Amino acid sequence: MSIEPKKQGTAQRQREKGEPLESNRPLPWFLVMSLGALAMWGAFYIASTPSGDDSAYGDQRTVASLRPAVVLAGAAPAVDGKQLFGAKCAACHQGSGLGVAGVFPPVAASEWVLGDEKILANILLHGINGEMVVKGNTYKGAMPAWNALSDDEIAAVLTYIRSDWGNAAPPIKPETIKSQRELTKARTEPYPGGAAIKSDS
Ligand code: HEC
């Protein structure tokens, strides 16, 4: 009995598994090299980049540029009065300055806002709790005192309400607030109404 050579060859070949392909296709060397180079560059970049005090990287604003601009004496107040109004007053007097009919009086075109700056300062420093007439309407509400604000802040917000919504009254200086604060320091309660404020100016 003899086995035919041809048949034997076929059986052996069918038994074999295919050659592993992996070693024939390794990662290209230049890819490995450039990944290594990238990682090294990354580490170097992080280590060599100054952080904290140098603002040349990332957020370029410095501490100084985030502070409100300092304005020299005689110029407009340094505090942003419009921003203060939005934060402290607009909830009641509204961003439009028109207030809420019957509840919060308007500051736009109000005779109190455009009138005597000392009276206006007193209103802010002590608040009001009683009857007052604004533009012909009687209000009987309560406004808290704003004496926790600084002279600069009160001057800025008053200067702002005297100049927006068509209001055009001269600015109020922090010194005016300071002297009214001093003059009326005996007062511990809000003014009991419009008439009382006028008598205290
Ligand atoms: C809680 C609500 C409230 C807030 C906040 C408030 N006010 Fe008033 N304000 C009133 C009320 C109420 C009156 C009227 C008081 C009365 O009826 O006795 C008034 C009166 C006034 C007046 C005199 C009347 C007029 O309309 O001209 C001025 C000026 C004024 N407020 C300015 C301000 C400013 C500036 C701020 C922010 C610093 C402020 N108010 C924050 C409620 C408020």
CSV table of C-alpha atoms and ligand atoms in Angstrom, one decimal:
chain,number,residue,atom,x,y,z
A,1,MET,CA,0.0,0.0,0.0
A,2,SER,CA,1.3,3.4,-0.9
A,3,ILE,CA,-0.1,6.7,0.0
A,4,GLU,CA,-0.1,9.2,-2.8
A,5,PRO,CA,2.2,12.1,-2.1
A,6,LYS,CA,-0.4,14.6,-3.3
A,7,LYS,CA,-3.0,13.6,-0.8
A,8,GLN,CA,-0.6,13.6,2.1
A,9,GLY,CA,0.5,17.1,1.4
A,10,THR,CA,-3.1,18.4,1.4
A,11,ALA,CA,-4.0,16.9,4.8
A,12,GLN,CA,-0.9,18.4,6.5
A,13,ARG,CA,-1.6,21.8,5.1
A,14,GLN,CA,-5.2,21.7,6.3
A,15,ARG,CA,-4.1,20.8,9.8
A,16,GLU,CA,-1.8,23.8,10.1
A,17,LYS,CA,-3.1,27.0,11.6
A,18,GLY,CA,-2.5,30.3,9.8
A,19,GLU,CA,0.7,32.2,10.5
A,20,PRO,CA,0.2,34.9,13.3
A,21,LEU,CA,0.1,38.2,11.5
A,22,GLU,CA,1.1,40.4,14.5
A,23,SER,CA,4.8,40.2,14.1
A,24,ASN,CA,4.5,41.0,10.5
A,25,ARG,CA,2.7,44.3,11.3
A,26,PRO,CA,4.2,45.9,14.4
A,27,LEU,CA,3.3,49.6,15.3
A,28,PRO,CA,5.3,51.8,12.9
A,29,TRP,CA,8.4,52.9,14.7
A,30,PHE,CA,7.8,56.6,13.9
A,31,LEU,CA,4.3,56.4,15.6
A,32,VAL,CA,5.9,55.1,18.8
A,33,MET,CA,8.6,57.7,18.6
A,34,SER,CA,6.2,60.6,18.0
A,35,LEU,CA,3.9,59.5,20.9
A,36,GLY,CA,6.9,59.4,23.1
A,37,ALA,CA,8.0,62.8,21.9
A,38,LEU,CA,4.5,64.2,22.5
A,39,ALA,CA,4.4,62.9,26.0
A,40,MET,CA,7.8,64.4,26.8
A,41,TRP,CA,6.8,67.7,25.3
A,42,GLY,CA,3.6,67.7,27.4
A,43,ALA,CA,5.5,67.1,30.5
A,44,PHE,CA,8.0,69.8,29.7
A,45,TYR,CA,5.3,72.3,28.8
A,46,ILE,CA,3.4,71.7,32.1
A,47,ALA,CA,6.6,71.9,34.1
A,48,SER,CA,7.9,75.0,32.4
A,49,THR,CA,4.6,77.0,32.2
A,50,PRO,CA,4.4,79.5,35.0
A,51,SER,CA,1.1,79.5,36.9
A,52,GLY,CA,-0.5,81.7,39.5
A,53,ASP,CA,1.1,85.1,39.3
A,54,ASP,CA,1.8,85.3,35.6
A,55,SER,CA,-1.3,86.1,33.7
A,56,ALA,CA,0.3,85.7,30.3
A,57,TYR,CA,-1.2,82.2,30.1
A,58,GLY,CA,-4.9,81.5,30.1
A,59,ASP,CA,-7.1,84.2,31.7
A,60,GLN,CA,-5.3,87.4,30.8
A,61,ARG,CA,-7.1,89.6,33.3
A,62,THR,CA,-5.0,90.7,36.2
A,63,VAL,CA,-6.2,91.4,39.8
A,64,ALA,CA,-5.9,95.1,39.1
A,65,SER,CA,-8.1,94.9,36.0
A,66,LEU,CA,-10.8,93.2,37.9
A,67,ARG,CA,-11.0,96.0,40.5
A,68,PRO,CA,-13.2,98.9,39.7
A,69,ALA,CA,-11.2,101.7,38.1
A,70,VAL,CA,-9.9,104.3,40.6
A,71,VAL,CA,-11.1,107.8,39.6
A,72,LEU,CA,-9.3,110.8,41.1
A,73,ALA,CA,-11.1,113.3,43.3
A,74,GLY,CA,-13.3,115.7,41.5
A,75,ALA,CA,-14.2,113.2,38.7
A,76,ALA,CA,-17.2,111.0,38.7
A,77,PRO,CA,-17.4,108.5,41.6
A,78,ALA,CA,-15.4,105.4,41.3
A,79,VAL,CA,-18.2,103.0,42.1
A,80,ASP,CA,-20.5,101.9,39.3
A,81,GLY,CA,-23.8,103.5,40.3
A,82,LYS,CA,-25.9,101.7,37.7
A,83,GLN,CA,-24.7,98.3,38.8
A,84,LEU,CA,-25.4,99.2,42.4
A,85,PHE,CA,-28.9,100.4,41.5
A,86,GLY,CA,-29.5,97.0,39.7
A,87,ALA,CA,-28.3,95.1,42.7
A,88,LYS,CA,-29.9,97.1,45.6
A,89,CYS,CA,-32.8,99.2,44.3
A,90,ALA,CA,-34.2,97.8,41.1
A,91,ALA,CA,-36.1,95.1,43.0
A,92,CYS,CA,-38.5,97.8,44.2
A,93,HIS,CA,-38.0,100.8,42.0
A,94,GLN,CA,-37.6,98.7,38.8
A,95,GLY,CA,-34.8,98.8,36.2
A,96,SER,CA,-37.0,101.3,34.3
A,97,GLY,CA,-37.0,103.7,37.3
A,98,LEU,CA,-40.7,103.7,37.2
A,99,GLY,CA,-41.4,101.8,40.4
A,100,VAL,CA,-44.6,99.9,40.9
A,101,ALA,CA,-47.8,101.9,40.8
A,102,GLY,CA,-49.2,102.4,44.3
A,103,VAL,CA,-46.4,100.5,46.0
A,104,PHE,CA,-43.0,101.7,45.1
A,105,PRO,CA,-42.6,105.3,43.9
A,106,PRO,CA,-40.8,106.1,40.7
A,107,VAL,CA,-37.3,107.5,40.8
A,108,ALA,CA,-37.5,108.6,37.2
A,109,ALA,CA,-38.6,112.3,37.0
A,110,SER,CA,-39.2,112.2,40.8
A,111,GLU,CA,-39.0,115.6,42.4
A,112,TRP,CA,-37.1,114.0,45.3
A,113,VAL,CA,-34.4,112.6,43.1
A,114,LEU,CA,-34.0,115.7,41.0
A,115,GLY,CA,-34.3,118.1,44.0
A,116,ASP,CA,-32.1,119.0,47.0
A,117,GLU,CA,-29.2,116.7,47.2
A,118,LYS,CA,-29.1,116.8,51.0
A,119,ILE,CA,-32.7,115.6,51.3
A,120,LEU,CA,-31.9,112.9,48.8
A,121,ALA,CA,-28.9,111.8,50.8
A,122,ASN,CA,-31.0,111.7,54.0
A,123,ILE,CA,-33.5,109.4,52.3
A,124,LEU,CA,-30.8,106.9,51.5
A,125,LEU,CA,-29.0,107.2,54.8
A,126,HIS,CA,-32.1,106.6,57.0
A,127,GLY,CA,-34.9,105.2,54.9
A,128,ILE,CA,-38.5,106.2,55.1
A,129,ASN,CA,-41.4,104.7,56.9
A,130,GLY,CA,-44.5,106.7,56.4
A,131,GLU,CA,-46.4,108.8,53.9
A,132,MET,CA,-44.8,110.6,51.1
A,133,VAL,CA,-46.0,112.2,47.9
A,134,VAL,CA,-44.0,111.4,44.7
A,135,LYS,CA,-45.2,113.0,41.4
A,136,GLY,CA,-48.6,113.7,42.8
A,137,ASN,CA,-49.2,110.2,44.2
A,138,THR,CA,-49.2,109.4,47.9
A,139,TYR,CA,-47.1,106.4,48.9
A,140,LYS,CA,-47.3,104.8,52.3
A,141,GLY,CA,-44.6,102.2,52.2
A,142,ALA,CA,-41.3,101.6,53.8
A,143,MET,CA,-37.8,101.9,52.4
A,144,PRO,CA,-34.9,100.5,54.4
A,145,ALA,CA,-31.9,102.7,55.4
A,146,TRP,CA,-28.9,102.3,53.2
A,147,ASN,CA,-26.4,103.6,55.7
A,148,ALA,CA,-24.4,100.3,55.4
A,149,LEU,CA,-23.3,101.6,51.9
A,150,SER,CA,-20.2,103.8,51.9
A,151,ASP,CA,-20.3,107.5,51.0
A,152,ASP,CA,-18.8,106.6,47.6
A,153,GLU,CA,-21.5,104.0,46.9
A,154,ILE,CA,-24.4,106.2,47.9
A,155,ALA,CA,-23.0,109.1,45.9
A,156,ALA,CA,-22.6,106.8,42.9
A,157,VAL,CA,-26.1,105.3,43.0
A,158,LEU,CA,-27.7,108.8,43.5
A,159,THR,CA,-25.6,110.3,40.7
A,160,TYR,CA,-26.8,107.4,38.6
A,161,ILE,CA,-30.5,107.9,39.4
A,162,ARG,CA,-30.1,111.6,38.7
A,163,SER,CA,-28.8,110.9,35.2
A,164,ASP,CA,-30.8,108.0,33.7
A,165,TRP,CA,-34.3,107.7,32.3
A,166,GLY,CA,-34.2,111.3,31.1
A,167,ASN,CA,-33.3,112.6,34.6
A,168,ALA,CA,-30.7,115.4,34.3
A,169,ALA,CA,-29.6,116.7,37.8
A,170,PRO,CA,-26.0,117.4,38.7
A,171,PRO,CA,-23.9,114.5,40.2
A,172,ILE,CA,-23.7,114.1,44.0
A,173,LYS,CA,-20.2,114.0,45.6
A,174,PRO,CA,-19.2,111.6,48.3
A,175,GLU,CA,-18.4,114.6,50.6
A,176,THR,CA,-22.1,115.5,50.6
A,177,ILE,CA,-23.0,112.1,51.8
A,178,LYS,CA,-20.3,112.2,54.4
A,179,SER,CA,-21.5,115.6,55.8
A,180,GLN,CA,-25.2,114.5,55.8
A,181,ARG,CA,-24.2,111.3,57.6
A,182,GLU,CA,-22.4,113.3,60.2
A,183,LEU,CA,-25.2,115.9,60.5
A,184,THR,CA,-28.0,113.3,61.0
A,185,LYS,CA,-26.1,110.8,63.0
A,186,ALA,CA,-28.5,111.1,65.9
A,187,ARG,CA,-31.3,109.6,63.9
A,188,THR,CA,-31.7,105.9,64.5
A,189,GLU,CA,-35.2,105.3,62.9
A,190,PRO,CA,-36.3,105.8,59.3
A,191,TYR,CA,-38.0,109.1,58.6
A,192,PRO,CA,-41.7,108.9,59.4
A,193,GLY,CA,-42.6,110.4,56.1
A,194,GLY,CA,-41.8,113.0,53.4
A,195,ALA,CA,-42.3,116.1,55.6
A,196,ALA,CA,-39.9,114.9,58.3
A,197,ILE,CA,-37.0,114.5,55.8
A,198,LYS,CA,-37.2,118.0,54.6
A,199,SER,CA,-37.1,119.4,58.2
A,200,ASP,CA,-33.8,117.5,58.7
A,201,SER,CA,-31.7,118.7,55.9
B,1,HEC,C1,-37.7,97.2,49.7
B,1,HEC,C2,-38.1,98.1,48.5
B,1,HEC,C3,-37.1,99.3,48.3
B,1,HEC,C4,-35.8,99.2,48.0
B,1,HEC,C5,-34.9,98.0,47.8
B,1,HEC,C6,-35.4,100.6,47.7
B,1,HEC,N1,-36.4,101.4,47.9
B,1,HEC,FE1,-36.4,103.4,47.6
B,1,HEC,N2,-38.3,103.5,48.3
B,1,HEC,C7,-39.1,102.4,48.6
B,1,HEC,C8,-40.4,102.9,49.1
B,1,HEC,C9,-41.6,102.0,49.5
B,1,HEC,C10,-40.3,104.3,49.0
B,1,HEC,C11,-41.4,105.3,49.5
B,1,HEC,C12,-41.4,105.3,51.0
B,1,HEC,C13,-42.7,105.8,51.6
B,1,HEC,O1,-43.7,105.5,51.0
B,1,HEC,O2,-42.6,106.3,52.7
B,1,HEC,C14,-39.0,104.7,48.5
B,1,HEC,C15,-38.6,105.9,48.3
B,1,HEC,C16,-37.4,106.3,47.6
B,1,HEC,C17,-37.0,107.6,47.2
B,1,HEC,C18,-37.8,108.9,47.4
B,1,HEC,C19,-39.1,108.9,46.6
B,1,HEC,C20,-38.8,108.8,45.1
B,1,HEC,O3,-39.3,107.8,44.5
B,1,HEC,O4,-38.1,109.6,44.6
B,1,HEC,C21,-35.8,107.5,46.6
B,1,HEC,C22,-35.0,108.6,46.0
B,1,HEC,C23,-35.4,106.1,46.7
B,1,HEC,N3,-36.4,105.4,47.3
B,1,HEC,C24,-34.2,105.7,46.2
B,1,HEC,C25,-33.8,104.3,46.4
B,1,HEC,C26,-32.5,103.9,46.1
B,1,HEC,C27,-31.4,104.7,45.4
B,1,HEC,C28,-32.4,102.6,46.4
B,1,HEC,C29,-31.2,101.6,46.3
B,1,HEC,C30,-30.1,101.9,47.1
B,1,HEC,C31,-33.7,102.2,46.9
B,1,HEC,N4,-34.5,103.3,46.9
B,1,HEC,C32,-34.1,100.9,47.3
B,1,HEC,C33,-38.8,101.1,48.5
B,1,HEC,C34,-37.5,100.6,48.2
